[in-house]
Amino acid sequence: MAGGGYRAVVTEVGAGLRELEFLGGGEPRPLVYGFAAHEAAHGGAGQLLAPWPNRVAGGHYRFDGEERQLDLTEPSRGNAIHGLVRWSAWRVEEHSAERVVLGLRLYPHPGYPHILDLTAAYAVSEAGLEVEVTARNVGENAAPYGYAAHPYLLPGVAPEPDAADQWTLHLPAQHWVQVDERMNPVGLADVDGSGYDFRSPRQLGQSRLDTAFGGLQRELDGIGRVRLSEPGGGCVTLWMDRGLEWIQVFTADPLDGERHRAAVAVEPMSCPPDAFNSGTDLIRLEPGVTVGHRWGIHAG
C-alpha cells in the first residue's frame, strides 16, 4: 500500500510489517529493516505480539486460581516468548491503496484456554504509518491479555552492520527493567545516573540494549515518541498512544552477519515482560469486551 509519500508492505503471516519507506525528497528512504518476500521474519522483525509481549518466565503463570503452563517457545532460556499469533495465517478483511485490515481468530492453546478475535489495521498517509490492533474476547471467561509490536527502525539509511553505533537515540523514559540471566524481570530502576538514560538524545555508541523501559514521558498531545537519528540528518520517529506505556529497545547484538547492530528494534508494549506473573499493566479482558492499541512510524 502507498499514500502520502509512504509505502508499506504487510504480511498475511503474522500480520506483520515487512517494509516501510518514505518516498519524499528523492530516493526512497527505508524506515524499517524488514525481510524479503520469500523469507521468514528474522529476530521478530515487524511481528505482532499477542496475547502477551516479551517473556513469560518458565511459561508458567496463575490466572483466576488456575495454574497454567504455556509451550516453551524460547527453549534456550526456558521461557514462553512473544505470544501465539506471529506465525499464524491471518485473513485480509479490507484492502485499499492506502489501508489494509487483517483478522484472526485465536483459538485455545496449551496454557491459554481462551478465544480472541484480533484485527490489525495498517494505513499510510502524509502523517506516516498508523497501526491499530484490537482484541475482542469471544469466549466465556476472562482472559489475560497484552500486546506489542516489533519493528526494527532505520533512520532513513540502508542497513549496514554496526551502523547503530553512530546513531542517536531519544527515549524519554524514567525507568528501566532489570533482568536475570534468563532475561526475566527482577526489578525496576531509575535511569538517573545509569547507562540507560536517553531522556536527552544520546549516541548509542557501544550501548548494548535488550531492555524494557517504563515511565514514558508523553508530549503535550498525550503521545509518547521515540526518535532515532543518524549523523547525515536522517531521522525516524515511533509514536505510541496511551495504553502503550512500555518500550523494549533491542540493538540487535545477538543477530549475526549483516543484521548485527544494523537496526534498532523499538517495541511499543502494553505491559512489561512477564506481566502474566507480575500483573503489571496486564489487561483482564472480560467476555464480550474489546481493547485496542495505536502506534505509528514517520520520517523526521
Coordinates of C-alpha atoms in Angstrom, one line a residue:
M1 CA 0.0 0.0 0.0
A2 CA 1.1 3.6 -0.6
G3 CA -0.1 7.1 0.1
G4 CA 1.0 10.4 1.4
G5 CA 4.6 9.8 0.5
Y6 CA 4.9 6.5 2.2
R7 CA 4.9 2.9 1.1
A8 CA 4.3 -0.1 3.3
V9 CA 4.1 -3.9 2.9
V10 CA 2.2 -6.0 5.4
T11 CA 2.3 -9.8 5.6
E12 CA -0.6 -12.2 6.0
V13 CA 1.7 -14.5 8.0
G14 CA 1.6 -12.9 11.5
A15 CA 0.0 -9.6 10.2
G16 CA 3.5 -8.0 10.5
L17 CA 5.2 -5.0 8.9
R18 CA 7.7 -6.2 6.3
E19 CA 8.6 -2.9 4.6
L20 CA 8.2 0.8 5.2
E21 CA 9.7 3.5 3.1
F22 CA 9.4 7.3 2.9
L23 CA 9.2 8.4 -0.7
G24 CA 9.6 12.1 -0.3
G25 CA 12.6 14.1 -1.3
G26 CA 14.1 11.9 -4.0
E27 CA 15.3 8.4 -3.4
P28 CA 13.1 6.1 -1.2
R29 CA 14.3 6.1 2.4
P30 CA 13.9 2.9 4.5
L31 CA 12.3 3.4 7.9
V32 CA 12.3 -0.3 9.0
Y33 CA 14.6 -3.2 8.4
G34 CA 12.4 -6.0 7.2
F35 CA 12.9 -9.1 5.1
A36 CA 12.4 -10.4 1.6
A37 CA 9.1 -11.8 0.4
H38 CA 10.5 -15.3 0.3
E39 CA 12.0 -15.1 3.8
A40 CA 10.6 -15.6 7.3
A41 CA 10.8 -12.7 9.7
H42 CA 14.3 -12.5 11.3
G43 CA 14.5 -11.8 15.0
G44 CA 10.9 -11.0 15.2
A45 CA 11.1 -8.3 12.6
G46 CA 7.9 -6.4 12.2
Q47 CA 5.8 -9.0 14.0
L48 CA 2.7 -8.5 16.1
L49 CA 3.0 -10.0 19.6
A50 CA -0.2 -11.1 21.4
P51 CA -1.7 -12.1 23.7
W52 CA 1.5 -11.3 25.5
P53 CA 4.6 -9.5 24.6
N54 CA 8.2 -10.4 25.6
R55 CA 8.5 -13.3 28.0
V56 CA 6.5 -15.4 30.5
A57 CA 9.1 -16.9 32.9
G58 CA 9.2 -20.6 32.6
G59 CA 6.0 -20.4 30.5
H60 CA 4.1 -20.8 33.9
Y61 CA 1.6 -18.4 35.4
R62 CA -1.5 -18.4 37.6
F63 CA -4.8 -16.9 36.5
D64 CA -8.1 -16.9 38.4
G65 CA -6.8 -19.6 40.7
E66 CA -5.7 -21.9 37.9
E67 CA -2.1 -22.9 37.3
R68 CA -1.2 -22.8 33.6
Q69 CA 1.7 -23.9 31.5
L70 CA 2.5 -22.4 28.1
D71 CA 4.7 -24.1 25.5
L72 CA 8.3 -23.0 25.9
T73 CA 9.0 -21.2 22.7
E74 CA 12.3 -19.9 23.9
P75 CA 13.8 -23.2 24.9
S76 CA 17.4 -21.9 25.4
R77 CA 16.1 -19.8 28.3
G78 CA 13.1 -21.9 29.3
N79 CA 10.5 -19.2 28.6
A80 CA 7.4 -18.6 26.5
I81 CA 8.1 -15.7 24.3
H82 CA 6.1 -13.2 22.1
G83 CA 2.6 -14.7 22.2
L84 CA 0.8 -17.1 20.0
V85 CA 0.0 -15.3 16.7
R86 CA 3.2 -14.2 15.0
W87 CA 3.4 -17.3 12.7
S88 CA -0.4 -17.6 12.1
A89 CA -2.0 -17.1 8.8
W90 CA -4.2 -14.0 9.1
R91 CA -7.0 -13.2 6.6
V92 CA -7.4 -10.0 4.7
E93 CA -10.6 -8.3 5.7
E94 CA -10.2 -4.9 3.9
H95 CA -7.7 -3.8 1.3
S96 CA -7.4 -0.4 -0.5
A97 CA -4.5 1.6 -1.9
E98 CA -3.7 3.2 1.5
R99 CA -5.1 0.8 4.0
V100 CA -5.2 -2.9 4.9
V101 CA -7.0 -4.7 7.7
L102 CA -6.2 -8.3 8.7
G103 CA -8.1 -10.5 11.1
L104 CA -7.5 -13.7 13.0
R105 CA -9.5 -15.9 15.4
L106 CA -7.1 -17.1 18.1
Y107 CA -8.4 -20.5 19.4
P108 CA -7.3 -22.1 22.7
H109 CA -3.7 -23.1 23.1
P110 CA -1.9 -25.1 25.8
G111 CA -1.8 -22.7 28.8
Y112 CA -4.1 -20.2 27.1
P113 CA -7.7 -21.6 27.1
H114 CA -9.3 -18.6 25.5
I115 CA -10.8 -17.4 22.2
L116 CA -10.0 -14.0 20.9
D117 CA -10.8 -12.2 17.7
L118 CA -7.9 -10.0 16.6
T119 CA -7.7 -7.3 14.0
A120 CA -4.7 -5.4 12.7
A121 CA -5.3 -2.2 10.7
Y122 CA -2.4 -0.5 8.8
A123 CA -2.8 2.8 7.0
V124 CA -0.4 5.2 5.3
S125 CA -0.9 9.0 4.8
E126 CA 1.0 12.2 4.9
A127 CA 1.4 11.6 8.7
G128 CA 3.2 8.3 8.0
L129 CA 2.2 4.8 9.1
E130 CA -0.6 4.3 11.6
V131 CA -1.3 0.9 13.2
E132 CA -4.3 -0.1 15.3
V133 CA -4.6 -3.6 16.8
T134 CA -7.8 -4.7 18.6
A135 CA -8.6 -7.8 20.5
R136 CA -12.1 -9.0 21.5
N137 CA -12.8 -11.8 23.9
V138 CA -15.4 -14.0 22.2
G139 CA -15.0 -16.8 24.8
E140 CA -16.9 -17.4 28.1
N141 CA -14.2 -16.5 30.6
A142 CA -12.0 -13.5 31.3
A143 CA -8.6 -13.7 29.6
P144 CA -5.2 -12.2 30.4
Y145 CA -4.0 -10.0 27.6
G146 CA -1.1 -7.9 26.5
Y147 CA 0.2 -6.6 23.1
A148 CA 3.3 -5.3 21.5
A149 CA 4.9 -4.7 18.0
H150 CA 8.4 -5.5 17.0
P151 CA 9.6 -3.1 14.2
Y152 CA 13.4 -2.6 13.6
L153 CA 13.8 1.1 12.9
L154 CA 16.1 2.7 10.4
P155 CA 16.7 6.4 10.3
G156 CA 16.3 6.6 6.5
V157 CA 19.5 4.9 5.6
A158 CA 20.3 1.5 4.2
P159 CA 21.1 -1.1 6.9
E160 CA 24.8 -1.9 7.5
P161 CA 26.4 -4.0 10.2
D162 CA 27.3 -1.9 13.3
A163 CA 25.8 1.3 11.9
A164 CA 23.8 1.7 15.1
D165 CA 27.0 2.7 16.9
Q166 CA 26.8 6.1 15.2
W167 CA 23.1 6.7 15.7
T168 CA 21.4 8.9 18.3
L169 CA 18.5 7.6 20.4
H170 CA 16.0 9.8 22.2
L171 CA 13.9 7.7 24.6
P172 CA 12.1 9.8 27.2
A173 CA 11.6 7.1 29.8
Q174 CA 12.2 7.3 33.6
H175 CA 12.7 3.6 34.4
W176 CA 14.4 0.5 33.1
V177 CA 13.7 -3.1 33.9
Q178 CA 16.5 -5.2 35.4
V179 CA 16.6 -8.8 34.4
D180 CA 18.3 -12.0 35.3
E181 CA 20.3 -14.4 33.1
R182 CA 17.1 -15.7 31.5
M183 CA 16.0 -12.2 30.6
N184 CA 13.2 -12.2 33.2
P185 CA 12.5 -9.1 35.3
V186 CA 14.0 -8.8 38.8
G187 CA 13.5 -5.1 39.5
L188 CA 12.7 -1.6 38.2
A189 CA 15.3 1.1 38.4
D190 CA 15.5 4.8 37.6
V191 CA 17.6 5.7 34.6
D192 CA 19.2 8.5 36.6
G193 CA 23.0 8.1 36.5
S194 CA 22.9 4.9 34.5
G195 CA 23.8 3.9 31.0
Y196 CA 20.1 3.6 30.3
D197 CA 19.3 7.3 30.4
F198 CA 18.3 8.5 26.9
R199 CA 15.9 11.2 28.1
S200 CA 18.2 13.7 26.3
P201 CA 19.3 12.5 22.8
R202 CA 22.5 10.5 23.1
Q203 CA 24.6 8.5 20.7
L204 CA 24.3 4.8 21.2
G205 CA 28.0 4.1 20.8
Q206 CA 28.7 0.7 22.4
S207 CA 25.5 0.5 24.3
R208 CA 24.1 -3.0 24.2
L209 CA 20.4 -2.9 24.8
D210 CA 17.8 -5.6 25.1
T211 CA 15.9 -3.6 27.7
A212 CA 12.4 -2.7 28.7
F213 CA 11.7 0.9 29.7
G214 CA 8.8 2.4 31.6
G215 CA 7.7 5.7 32.9
L216 CA 7.3 7.1 29.4
Q217 CA 7.2 10.9 29.4
R218 CA 4.5 12.0 27.0
E219 CA 4.3 15.2 24.9
L220 CA 1.5 17.8 25.2
D221 CA -0.7 15.9 22.8
G222 CA -0.5 12.8 25.1
I223 CA 1.6 10.8 22.6
G224 CA 4.9 9.2 23.5
R225 CA 7.6 9.4 21.0
V226 CA 11.0 7.6 20.5
R227 CA 13.4 9.0 17.9
L228 CA 16.4 7.5 16.2
S229 CA 18.7 9.7 14.0
E230 CA 21.9 9.4 12.1
P231 CA 24.8 11.8 11.5
G232 CA 23.7 12.7 8.0
G233 CA 20.4 14.1 9.2
G234 CA 18.1 11.1 8.7
C235 CA 15.5 10.6 11.4
V236 CA 12.7 8.2 12.2
T237 CA 10.1 8.5 14.9
L238 CA 7.9 5.8 16.5
W239 CA 4.9 7.1 18.4
M240 CA 2.5 5.4 20.7
D241 CA -0.9 6.3 22.1
R242 CA -1.9 5.8 25.7
G243 CA -2.2 2.2 26.8
L244 CA 1.2 1.5 25.3
E245 CA 3.2 2.5 28.4
W246 CA 6.3 0.3 28.0
I247 CA 9.1 0.1 25.3
Q248 CA 11.6 -2.6 24.6
V249 CA 14.7 -1.4 22.9
F250 CA 16.9 -4.0 21.2
T251 CA 20.2 -3.1 19.5
A252 CA 20.4 -6.5 17.7
D253 CA 23.7 -7.5 19.1
P254 CA 23.0 -11.3 19.1
L255 CA 22.0 -11.2 15.4
D256 CA 24.6 -12.5 13.0
G257 CA 26.2 -11.1 9.9
E258 CA 24.5 -8.2 8.0
R259 CA 21.9 -7.8 10.8
H260 CA 24.3 -7.3 13.6
R261 CA 23.5 -3.8 15.1
A262 CA 22.2 -2.8 11.6
A263 CA 18.9 -1.5 13.0
V264 CA 17.3 -0.9 16.4
A265 CA 14.1 -2.6 17.4
V266 CA 11.8 -0.2 19.3
E267 CA 8.8 -2.2 20.6
P268 CA 5.8 -0.4 22.0
M269 CA 4.3 -2.7 24.7
S270 CA 1.1 -2.5 26.7
C271 CA 2.8 -4.3 29.6
P272 CA 6.3 -5.2 30.7
P273 CA 8.0 -8.6 30.4
D274 CA 6.4 -11.4 32.5
A275 CA 3.2 -9.4 33.1
F276 CA 1.3 -12.7 33.2
N277 CA 3.0 -13.3 36.6
S278 CA 3.5 -9.8 37.9
G279 CA 0.2 -8.4 36.8
T280 CA 1.7 -5.1 36.0
D281 CA -0.5 -3.3 33.4
L282 CA -1.9 -6.7 32.4
I283 CA -5.3 -6.4 30.8
R284 CA -8.1 -8.5 32.2
L285 CA -10.2 -8.9 29.1
E286 CA -13.7 -9.9 30.0
P287 CA -16.1 -11.8 27.7
G288 CA -17.5 -9.5 25.0
V289 CA -15.0 -6.7 25.7
T290 CA -12.7 -5.2 23.0
V291 CA -9.4 -3.5 23.7
G292 CA -7.3 -1.5 21.1
H293 CA -3.8 0.0 20.8
R294 CA -2.5 2.6 18.4
W295 CA 1.1 3.4 17.3
G296 CA 2.9 4.5 14.2
I297 CA 6.1 5.5 12.4
H298 CA 7.0 8.5 10.4
A299 CA 10.2 10.1 8.9
G300 CA 11.7 13.0 10.8

